[in-house]
PDB file of C-alpha atoms in Angstrom:
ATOM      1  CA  UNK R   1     -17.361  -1.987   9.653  1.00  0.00           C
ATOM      2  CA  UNK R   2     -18.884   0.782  12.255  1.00  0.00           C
ATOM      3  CA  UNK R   3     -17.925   3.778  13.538  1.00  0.00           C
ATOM      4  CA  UNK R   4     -19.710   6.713  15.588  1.00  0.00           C
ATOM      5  CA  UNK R   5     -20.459  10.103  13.990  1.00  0.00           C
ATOM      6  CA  UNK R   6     -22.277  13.282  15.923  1.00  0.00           C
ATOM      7  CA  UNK R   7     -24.066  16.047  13.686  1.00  0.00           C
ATOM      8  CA  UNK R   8     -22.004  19.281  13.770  1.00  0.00           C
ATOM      9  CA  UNK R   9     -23.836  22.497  13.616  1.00  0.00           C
ATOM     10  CA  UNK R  10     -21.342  25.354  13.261  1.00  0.00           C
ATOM     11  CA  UNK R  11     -18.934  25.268   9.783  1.00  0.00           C
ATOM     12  CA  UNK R  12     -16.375  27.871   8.242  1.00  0.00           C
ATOM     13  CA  UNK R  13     -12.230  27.740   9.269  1.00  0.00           C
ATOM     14  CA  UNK R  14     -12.365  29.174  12.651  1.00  0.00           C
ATOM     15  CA  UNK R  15     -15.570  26.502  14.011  1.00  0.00           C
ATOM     16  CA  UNK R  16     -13.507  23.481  12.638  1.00  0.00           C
ATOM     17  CA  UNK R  17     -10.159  24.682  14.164  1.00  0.00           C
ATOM     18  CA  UNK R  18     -12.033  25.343  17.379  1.00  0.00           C
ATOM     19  CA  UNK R  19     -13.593  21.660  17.430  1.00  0.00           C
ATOM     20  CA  UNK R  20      -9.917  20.106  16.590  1.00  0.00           C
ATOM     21  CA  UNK R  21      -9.044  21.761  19.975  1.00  0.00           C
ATOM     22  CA  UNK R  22     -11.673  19.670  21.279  1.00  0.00           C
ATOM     23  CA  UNK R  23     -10.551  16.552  20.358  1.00  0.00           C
ATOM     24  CA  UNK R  24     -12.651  16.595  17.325  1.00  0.00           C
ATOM     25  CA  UNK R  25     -12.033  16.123  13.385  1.00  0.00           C
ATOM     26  CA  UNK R  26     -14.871  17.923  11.453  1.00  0.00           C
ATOM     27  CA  UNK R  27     -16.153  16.011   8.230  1.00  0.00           C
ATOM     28  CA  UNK R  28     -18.954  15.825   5.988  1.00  0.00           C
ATOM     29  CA  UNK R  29     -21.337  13.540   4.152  1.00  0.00           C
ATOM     30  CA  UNK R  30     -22.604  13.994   0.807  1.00  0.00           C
ATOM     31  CA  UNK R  31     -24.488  12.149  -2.292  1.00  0.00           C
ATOM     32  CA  UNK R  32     -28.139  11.398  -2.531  1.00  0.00           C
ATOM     33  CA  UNK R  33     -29.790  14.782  -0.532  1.00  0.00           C
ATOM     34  CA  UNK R  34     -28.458  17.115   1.023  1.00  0.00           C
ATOM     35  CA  UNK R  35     -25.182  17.397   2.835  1.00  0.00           C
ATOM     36  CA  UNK R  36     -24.760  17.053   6.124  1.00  0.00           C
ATOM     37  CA  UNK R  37     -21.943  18.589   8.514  1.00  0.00           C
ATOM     38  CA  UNK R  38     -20.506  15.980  10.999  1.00  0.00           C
ATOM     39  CA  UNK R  39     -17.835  15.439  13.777  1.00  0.00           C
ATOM     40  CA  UNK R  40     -16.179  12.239  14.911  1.00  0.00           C
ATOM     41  CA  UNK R  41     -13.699  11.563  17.688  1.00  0.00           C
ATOM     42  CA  UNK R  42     -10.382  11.914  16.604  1.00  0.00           C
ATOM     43  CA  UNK R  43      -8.562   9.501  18.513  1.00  0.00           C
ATOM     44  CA  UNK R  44     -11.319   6.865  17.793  1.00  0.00           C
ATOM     45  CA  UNK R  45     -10.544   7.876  13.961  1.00  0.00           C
ATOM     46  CA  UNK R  46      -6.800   8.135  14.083  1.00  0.00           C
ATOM     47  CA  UNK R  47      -6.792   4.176  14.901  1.00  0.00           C
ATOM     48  CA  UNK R  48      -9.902   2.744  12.708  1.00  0.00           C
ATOM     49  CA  UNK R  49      -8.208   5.061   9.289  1.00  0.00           C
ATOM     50  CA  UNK R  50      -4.966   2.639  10.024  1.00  0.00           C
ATOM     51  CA  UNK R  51      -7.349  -0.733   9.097  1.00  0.00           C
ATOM     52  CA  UNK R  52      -7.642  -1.358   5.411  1.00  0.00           C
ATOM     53  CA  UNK R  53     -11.216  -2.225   5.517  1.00  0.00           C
ATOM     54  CA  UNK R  54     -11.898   1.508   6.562  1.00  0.00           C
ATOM     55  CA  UNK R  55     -10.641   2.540   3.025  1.00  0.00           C
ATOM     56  CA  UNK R  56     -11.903  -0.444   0.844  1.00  0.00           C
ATOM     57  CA  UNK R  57     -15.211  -1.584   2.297  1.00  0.00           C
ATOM     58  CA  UNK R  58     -18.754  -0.086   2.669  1.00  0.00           C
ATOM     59  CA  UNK R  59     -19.063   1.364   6.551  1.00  0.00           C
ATOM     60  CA  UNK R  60     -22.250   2.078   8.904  1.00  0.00           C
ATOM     61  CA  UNK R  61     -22.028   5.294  10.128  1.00  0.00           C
ATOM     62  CA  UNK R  62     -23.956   5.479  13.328  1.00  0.00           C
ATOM     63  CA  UNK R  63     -25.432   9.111  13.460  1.00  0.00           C
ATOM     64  CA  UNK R  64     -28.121  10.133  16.189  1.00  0.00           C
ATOM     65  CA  UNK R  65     -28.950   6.997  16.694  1.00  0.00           C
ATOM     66  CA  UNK R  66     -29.463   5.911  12.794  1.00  0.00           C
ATOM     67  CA  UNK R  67     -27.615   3.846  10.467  1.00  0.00           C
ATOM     68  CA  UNK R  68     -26.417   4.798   7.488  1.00  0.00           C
ATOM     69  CA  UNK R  69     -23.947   3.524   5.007  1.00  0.00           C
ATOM     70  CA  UNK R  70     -20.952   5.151   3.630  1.00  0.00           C
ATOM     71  CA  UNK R  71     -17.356   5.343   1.621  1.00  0.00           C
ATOM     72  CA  UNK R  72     -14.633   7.253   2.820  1.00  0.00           C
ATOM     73  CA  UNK R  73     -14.159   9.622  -0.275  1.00  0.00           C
ATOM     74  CA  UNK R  74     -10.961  11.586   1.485  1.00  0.00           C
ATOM     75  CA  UNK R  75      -9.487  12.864   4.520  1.00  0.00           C
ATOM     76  CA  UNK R  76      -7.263  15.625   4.927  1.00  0.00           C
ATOM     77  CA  UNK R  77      -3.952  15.256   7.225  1.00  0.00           C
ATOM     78  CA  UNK R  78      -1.999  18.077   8.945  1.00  0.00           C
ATOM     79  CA  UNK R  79       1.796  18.806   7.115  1.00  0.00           C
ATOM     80  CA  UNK R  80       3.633  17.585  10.353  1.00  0.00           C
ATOM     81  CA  UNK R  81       1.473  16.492  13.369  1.00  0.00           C
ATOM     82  CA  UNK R  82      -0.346  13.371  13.862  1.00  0.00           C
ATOM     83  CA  UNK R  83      -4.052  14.883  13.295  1.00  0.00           C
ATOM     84  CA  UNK R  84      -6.399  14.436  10.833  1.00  0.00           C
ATOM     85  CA  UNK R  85      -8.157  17.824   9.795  1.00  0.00           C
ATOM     86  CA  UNK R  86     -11.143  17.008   7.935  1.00  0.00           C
ATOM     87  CA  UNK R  87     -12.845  13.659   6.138  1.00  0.00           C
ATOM     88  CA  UNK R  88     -15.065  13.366   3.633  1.00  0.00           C
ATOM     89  CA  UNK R  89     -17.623  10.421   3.179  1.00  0.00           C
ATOM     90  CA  UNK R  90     -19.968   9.706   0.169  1.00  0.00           C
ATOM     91  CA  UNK R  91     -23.850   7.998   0.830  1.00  0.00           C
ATOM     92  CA  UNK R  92     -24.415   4.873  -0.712  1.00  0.00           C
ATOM     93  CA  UNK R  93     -27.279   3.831  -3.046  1.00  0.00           C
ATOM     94  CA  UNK R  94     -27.472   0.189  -3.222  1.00  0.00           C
ATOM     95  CA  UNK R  95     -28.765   0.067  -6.853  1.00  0.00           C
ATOM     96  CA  UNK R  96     -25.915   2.370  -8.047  1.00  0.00           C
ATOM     97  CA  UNK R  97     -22.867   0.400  -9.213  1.00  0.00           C
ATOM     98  CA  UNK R  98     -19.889   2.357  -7.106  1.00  0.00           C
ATOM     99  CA  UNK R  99     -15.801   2.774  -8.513  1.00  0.00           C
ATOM    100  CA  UNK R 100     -13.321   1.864  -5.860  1.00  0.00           C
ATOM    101  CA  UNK R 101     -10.184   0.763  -5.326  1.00  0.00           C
ATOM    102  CA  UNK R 102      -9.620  -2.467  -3.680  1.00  0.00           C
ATOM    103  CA  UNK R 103      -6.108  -3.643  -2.039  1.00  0.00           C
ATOM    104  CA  UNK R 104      -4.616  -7.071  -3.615  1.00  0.00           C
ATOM    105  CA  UNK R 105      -4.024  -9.733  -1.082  1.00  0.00           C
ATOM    106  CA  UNK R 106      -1.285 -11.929  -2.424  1.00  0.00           C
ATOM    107  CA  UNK R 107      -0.071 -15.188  -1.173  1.00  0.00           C
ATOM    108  CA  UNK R 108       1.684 -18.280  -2.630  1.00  0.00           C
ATOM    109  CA  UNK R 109       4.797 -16.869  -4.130  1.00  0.00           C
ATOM    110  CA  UNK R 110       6.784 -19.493  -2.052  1.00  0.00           C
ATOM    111  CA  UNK R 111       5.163 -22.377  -3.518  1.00  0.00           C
ATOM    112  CA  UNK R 112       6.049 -21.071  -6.627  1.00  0.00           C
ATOM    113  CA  UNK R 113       8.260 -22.456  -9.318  1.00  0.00           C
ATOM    114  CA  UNK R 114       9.762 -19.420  -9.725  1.00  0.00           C
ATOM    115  CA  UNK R 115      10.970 -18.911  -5.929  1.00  0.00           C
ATOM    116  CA  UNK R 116      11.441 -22.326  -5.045  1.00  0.00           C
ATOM    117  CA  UNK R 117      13.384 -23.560  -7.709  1.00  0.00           C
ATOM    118  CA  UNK R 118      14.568 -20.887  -9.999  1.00  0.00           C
ATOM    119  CA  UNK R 119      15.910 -18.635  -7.519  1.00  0.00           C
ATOM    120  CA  UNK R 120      13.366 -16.095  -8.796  1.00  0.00           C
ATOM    121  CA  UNK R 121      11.183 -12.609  -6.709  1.00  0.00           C
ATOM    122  CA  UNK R 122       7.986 -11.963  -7.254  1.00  0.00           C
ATOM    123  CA  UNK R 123       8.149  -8.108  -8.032  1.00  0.00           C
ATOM    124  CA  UNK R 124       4.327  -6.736  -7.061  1.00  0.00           C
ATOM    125  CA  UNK R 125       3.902  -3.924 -10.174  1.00  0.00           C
ATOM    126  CA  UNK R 126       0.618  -3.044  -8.926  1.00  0.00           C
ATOM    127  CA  UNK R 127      -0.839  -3.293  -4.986  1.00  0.00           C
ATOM    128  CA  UNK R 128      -4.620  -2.250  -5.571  1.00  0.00           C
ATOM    129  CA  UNK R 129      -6.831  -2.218  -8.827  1.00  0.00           C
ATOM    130  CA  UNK R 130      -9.722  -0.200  -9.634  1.00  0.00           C
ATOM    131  CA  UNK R 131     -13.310  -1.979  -9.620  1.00  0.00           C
ATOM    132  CA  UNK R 132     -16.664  -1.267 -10.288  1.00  0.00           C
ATOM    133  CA  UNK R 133     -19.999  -3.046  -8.580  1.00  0.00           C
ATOM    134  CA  UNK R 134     -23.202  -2.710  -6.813  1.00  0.00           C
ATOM    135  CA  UNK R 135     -22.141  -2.186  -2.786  1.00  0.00           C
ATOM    136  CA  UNK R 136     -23.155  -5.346  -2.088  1.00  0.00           C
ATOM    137  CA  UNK R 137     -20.872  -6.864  -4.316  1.00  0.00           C
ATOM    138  CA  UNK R 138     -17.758  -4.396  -2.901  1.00  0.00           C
ATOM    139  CA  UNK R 139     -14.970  -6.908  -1.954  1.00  0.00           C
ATOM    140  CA  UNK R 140     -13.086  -5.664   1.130  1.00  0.00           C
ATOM    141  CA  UNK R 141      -9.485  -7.383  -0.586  1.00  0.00           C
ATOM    142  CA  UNK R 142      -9.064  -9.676  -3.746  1.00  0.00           C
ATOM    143  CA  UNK R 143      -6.834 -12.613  -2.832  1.00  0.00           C
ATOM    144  CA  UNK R 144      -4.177 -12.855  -5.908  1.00  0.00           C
ATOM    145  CA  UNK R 145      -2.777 -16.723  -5.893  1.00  0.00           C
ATOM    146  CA  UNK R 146       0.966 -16.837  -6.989  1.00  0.00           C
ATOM    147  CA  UNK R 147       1.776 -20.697  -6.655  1.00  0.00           C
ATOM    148  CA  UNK R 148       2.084 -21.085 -10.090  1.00  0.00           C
ATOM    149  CA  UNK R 149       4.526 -18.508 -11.090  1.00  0.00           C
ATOM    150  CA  UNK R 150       7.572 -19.616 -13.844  1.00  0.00           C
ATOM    151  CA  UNK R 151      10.339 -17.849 -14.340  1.00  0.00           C
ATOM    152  CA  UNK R 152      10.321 -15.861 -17.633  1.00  0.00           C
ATOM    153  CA  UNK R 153       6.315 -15.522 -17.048  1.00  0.00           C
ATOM    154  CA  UNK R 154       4.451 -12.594 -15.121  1.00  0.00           C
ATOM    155  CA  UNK R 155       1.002 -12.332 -13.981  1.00  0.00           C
ATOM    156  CA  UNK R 156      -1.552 -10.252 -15.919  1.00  0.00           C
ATOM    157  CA  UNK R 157      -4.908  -8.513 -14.655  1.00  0.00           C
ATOM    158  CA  UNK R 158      -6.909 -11.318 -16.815  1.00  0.00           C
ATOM    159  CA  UNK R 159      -5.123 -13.925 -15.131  1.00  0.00           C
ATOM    160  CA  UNK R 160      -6.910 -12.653 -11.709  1.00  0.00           C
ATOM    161  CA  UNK R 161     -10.076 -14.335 -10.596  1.00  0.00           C
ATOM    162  CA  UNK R 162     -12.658 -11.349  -9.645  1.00  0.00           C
ATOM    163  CA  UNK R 163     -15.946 -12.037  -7.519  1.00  0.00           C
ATOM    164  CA  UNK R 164     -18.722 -12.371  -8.990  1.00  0.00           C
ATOM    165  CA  UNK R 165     -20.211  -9.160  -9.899  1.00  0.00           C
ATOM    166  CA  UNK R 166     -16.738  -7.041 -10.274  1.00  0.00           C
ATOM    167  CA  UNK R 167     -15.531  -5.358 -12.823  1.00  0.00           C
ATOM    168  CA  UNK R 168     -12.211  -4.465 -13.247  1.00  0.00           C
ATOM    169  CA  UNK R 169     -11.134  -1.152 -14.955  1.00  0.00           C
ATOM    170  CA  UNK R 170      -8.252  -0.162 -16.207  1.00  0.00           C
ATOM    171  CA  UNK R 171      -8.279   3.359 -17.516  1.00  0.00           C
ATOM    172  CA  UNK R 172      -7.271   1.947 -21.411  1.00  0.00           C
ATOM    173  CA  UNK R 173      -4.893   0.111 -20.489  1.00  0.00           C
ATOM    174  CA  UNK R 174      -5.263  -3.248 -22.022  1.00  0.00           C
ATOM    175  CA  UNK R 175      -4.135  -6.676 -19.162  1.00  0.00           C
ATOM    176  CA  UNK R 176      -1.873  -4.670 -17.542  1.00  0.00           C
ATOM    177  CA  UNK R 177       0.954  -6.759 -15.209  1.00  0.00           C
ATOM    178  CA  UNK R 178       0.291  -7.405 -11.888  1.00  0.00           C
ATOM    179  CA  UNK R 179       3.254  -9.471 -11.345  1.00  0.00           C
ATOM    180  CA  UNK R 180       5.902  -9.830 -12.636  1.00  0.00           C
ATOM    181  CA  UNK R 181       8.957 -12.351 -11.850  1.00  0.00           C
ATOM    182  CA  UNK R 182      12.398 -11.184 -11.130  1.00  0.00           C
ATOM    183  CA  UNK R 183      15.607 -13.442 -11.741  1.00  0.00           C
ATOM    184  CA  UNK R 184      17.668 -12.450  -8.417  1.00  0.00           C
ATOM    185  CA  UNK R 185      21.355 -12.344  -9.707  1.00  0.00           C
ATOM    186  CA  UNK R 186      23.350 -14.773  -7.916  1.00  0.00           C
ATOM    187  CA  UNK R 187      25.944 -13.608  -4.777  1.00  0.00           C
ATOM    188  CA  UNK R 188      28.848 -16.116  -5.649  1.00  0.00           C
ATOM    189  CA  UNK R 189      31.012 -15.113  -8.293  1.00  0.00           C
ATOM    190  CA  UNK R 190      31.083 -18.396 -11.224  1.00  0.00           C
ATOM    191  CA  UNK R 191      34.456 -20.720 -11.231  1.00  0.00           C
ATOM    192  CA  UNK R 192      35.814 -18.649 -14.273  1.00  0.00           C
ATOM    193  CA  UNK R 193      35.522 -15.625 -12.670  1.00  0.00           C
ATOM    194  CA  UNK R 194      37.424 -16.659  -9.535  1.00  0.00           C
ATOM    195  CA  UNK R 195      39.992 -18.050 -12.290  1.00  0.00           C
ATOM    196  CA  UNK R 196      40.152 -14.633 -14.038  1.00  0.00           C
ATOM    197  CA  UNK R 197      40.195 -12.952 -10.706  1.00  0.00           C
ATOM    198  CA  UNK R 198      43.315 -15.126  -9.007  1.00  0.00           C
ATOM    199  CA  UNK R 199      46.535 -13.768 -10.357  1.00  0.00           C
ATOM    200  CA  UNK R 200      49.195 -16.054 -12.102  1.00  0.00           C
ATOM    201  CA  UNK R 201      51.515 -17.119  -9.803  1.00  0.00           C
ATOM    202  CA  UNK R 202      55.161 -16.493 -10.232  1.00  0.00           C
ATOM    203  CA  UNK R 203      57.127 -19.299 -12.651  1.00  0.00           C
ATOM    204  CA  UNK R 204      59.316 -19.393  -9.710  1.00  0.00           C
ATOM    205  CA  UNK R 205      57.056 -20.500  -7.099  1.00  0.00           C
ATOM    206  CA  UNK R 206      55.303 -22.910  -9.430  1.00  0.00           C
ATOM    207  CA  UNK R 207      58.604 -24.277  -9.707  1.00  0.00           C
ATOM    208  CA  UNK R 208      59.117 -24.195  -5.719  1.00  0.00           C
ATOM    209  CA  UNK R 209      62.540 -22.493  -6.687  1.00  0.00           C
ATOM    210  CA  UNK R 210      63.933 -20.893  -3.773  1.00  0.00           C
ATOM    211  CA  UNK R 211      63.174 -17.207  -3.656  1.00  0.00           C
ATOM    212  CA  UNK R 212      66.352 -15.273  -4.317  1.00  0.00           C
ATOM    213  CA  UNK R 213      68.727 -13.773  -1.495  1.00  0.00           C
ATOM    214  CA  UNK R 214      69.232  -9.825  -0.951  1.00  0.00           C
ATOM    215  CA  UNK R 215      72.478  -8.508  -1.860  1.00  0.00           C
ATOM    216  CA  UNK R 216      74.634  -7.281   0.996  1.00  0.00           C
ATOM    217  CA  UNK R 217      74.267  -3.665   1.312  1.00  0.00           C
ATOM    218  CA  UNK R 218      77.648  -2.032   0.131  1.00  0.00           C
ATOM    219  CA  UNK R 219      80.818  -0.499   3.017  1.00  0.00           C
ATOM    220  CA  UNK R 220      80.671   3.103   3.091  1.00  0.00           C
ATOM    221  CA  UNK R 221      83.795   3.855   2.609  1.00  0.00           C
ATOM    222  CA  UNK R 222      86.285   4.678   5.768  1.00  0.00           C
ATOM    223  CA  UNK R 223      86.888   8.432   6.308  1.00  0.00           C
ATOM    224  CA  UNK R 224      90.241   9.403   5.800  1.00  0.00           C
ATOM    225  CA  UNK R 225      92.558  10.425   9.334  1.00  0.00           C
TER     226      UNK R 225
END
């Protein structure tokens, strides 16, 4: 993926608030030499930050007519408006391996046993995983297959087939669940609850006894001349 950058000379609070007048976000690059100051349009940025392959893939930053690749480390967003203030990118080195989070792609879960017989969800416990390889290796999603879920059964990080060259890592924590498979409780009460829940009728009407007539209200009693 591609996106412009211009070298920014000026830096400190009141130069970067001045350039987001402009239209501008500022931002820098750093790893491997020095760091260098840079400005990028920020509507152009406000629409490529919503893809996912601006947060998951390795980018070519075009800079003064040069090409170099990058990871976008961080941005910065403003506490109620729609503006980014600042981003952060980090240089890549091809020969260094590089730890990033990829997004989980998954697809399936309709095939599944579980869904489409057993009246099961599939409950997504995690929606990224950490990975570590060379950029070239740097897989913009992993595609997670869920056609064979069962019910009673969730899917683990081992169960997950990486690209070749990934490593997953998992901070300690040892084939943690990726998936696991919900039993969806069922909307229609069961035929002895609707028994428990109908009341006994009367011994009368089972009977088909005729209800019973009112008594005649009583005579007040005449008032005396």
């Amino acid at each position: 993926m591609k996106f412009v950058a211009f070298e920014r000379a000026k830096q400190g609070t009141g130069a970067s608030r001045r350039l987001r007048v402009t239209g501008r976000t500022p931002g820098i690059v750093y790893g491997s030499g020095e760091p260098q100051l840079i400005e990028l349009d920020h509507n152009a940025l406000w629409h490529t930050i919503k893809k996912e392959a601006f947060h998951a893939s390795v980018l070519d930053m075009e800079i003064d007519g040069k090409t170099q690749q990058v990871l976008l480390r961080d941005f910065q967003m403003h506490p109620f408006k729609q503006q980014i203030l600042h981003i952060d990118f980090q240089r890549v080195d091809a020969t260094t391996k590089l730890h990033m989070k990829v997004p989980l792609h998954f697809h399936g879960d309709e095939n599944s046993p579980a869904v489409k017989t057993d009246g099961c969800i599939a409950n997504h416990v995690m929606t990224e995983i950490n990975v570590l390889c060379l950029p070239a290796d740097l897989p913009e999603f992993i595609s997670v297959d869920l056609s064979s879920l069962k019910k009673g059964a969730s899917l683990h990080l081992n169960d997950i087939a990486l690209p070749k060259g990934v490593t997953a890592v998992t901070h300690g924590k040892n084939n943690p669940v990726v998936v696991s498979v919900v039993v969806v409780a069922s909307a229609e009460p069961t035929a002895d609850a609707a028994a428990a829940a109908t009341p006994a009728a009367a011994p009368a009407a089972a009977k088909g006894a005729p209800a019973a007539k009112a008594a005649p209200a009583a005579k007040a009693p005449a008032a005396k001349k």
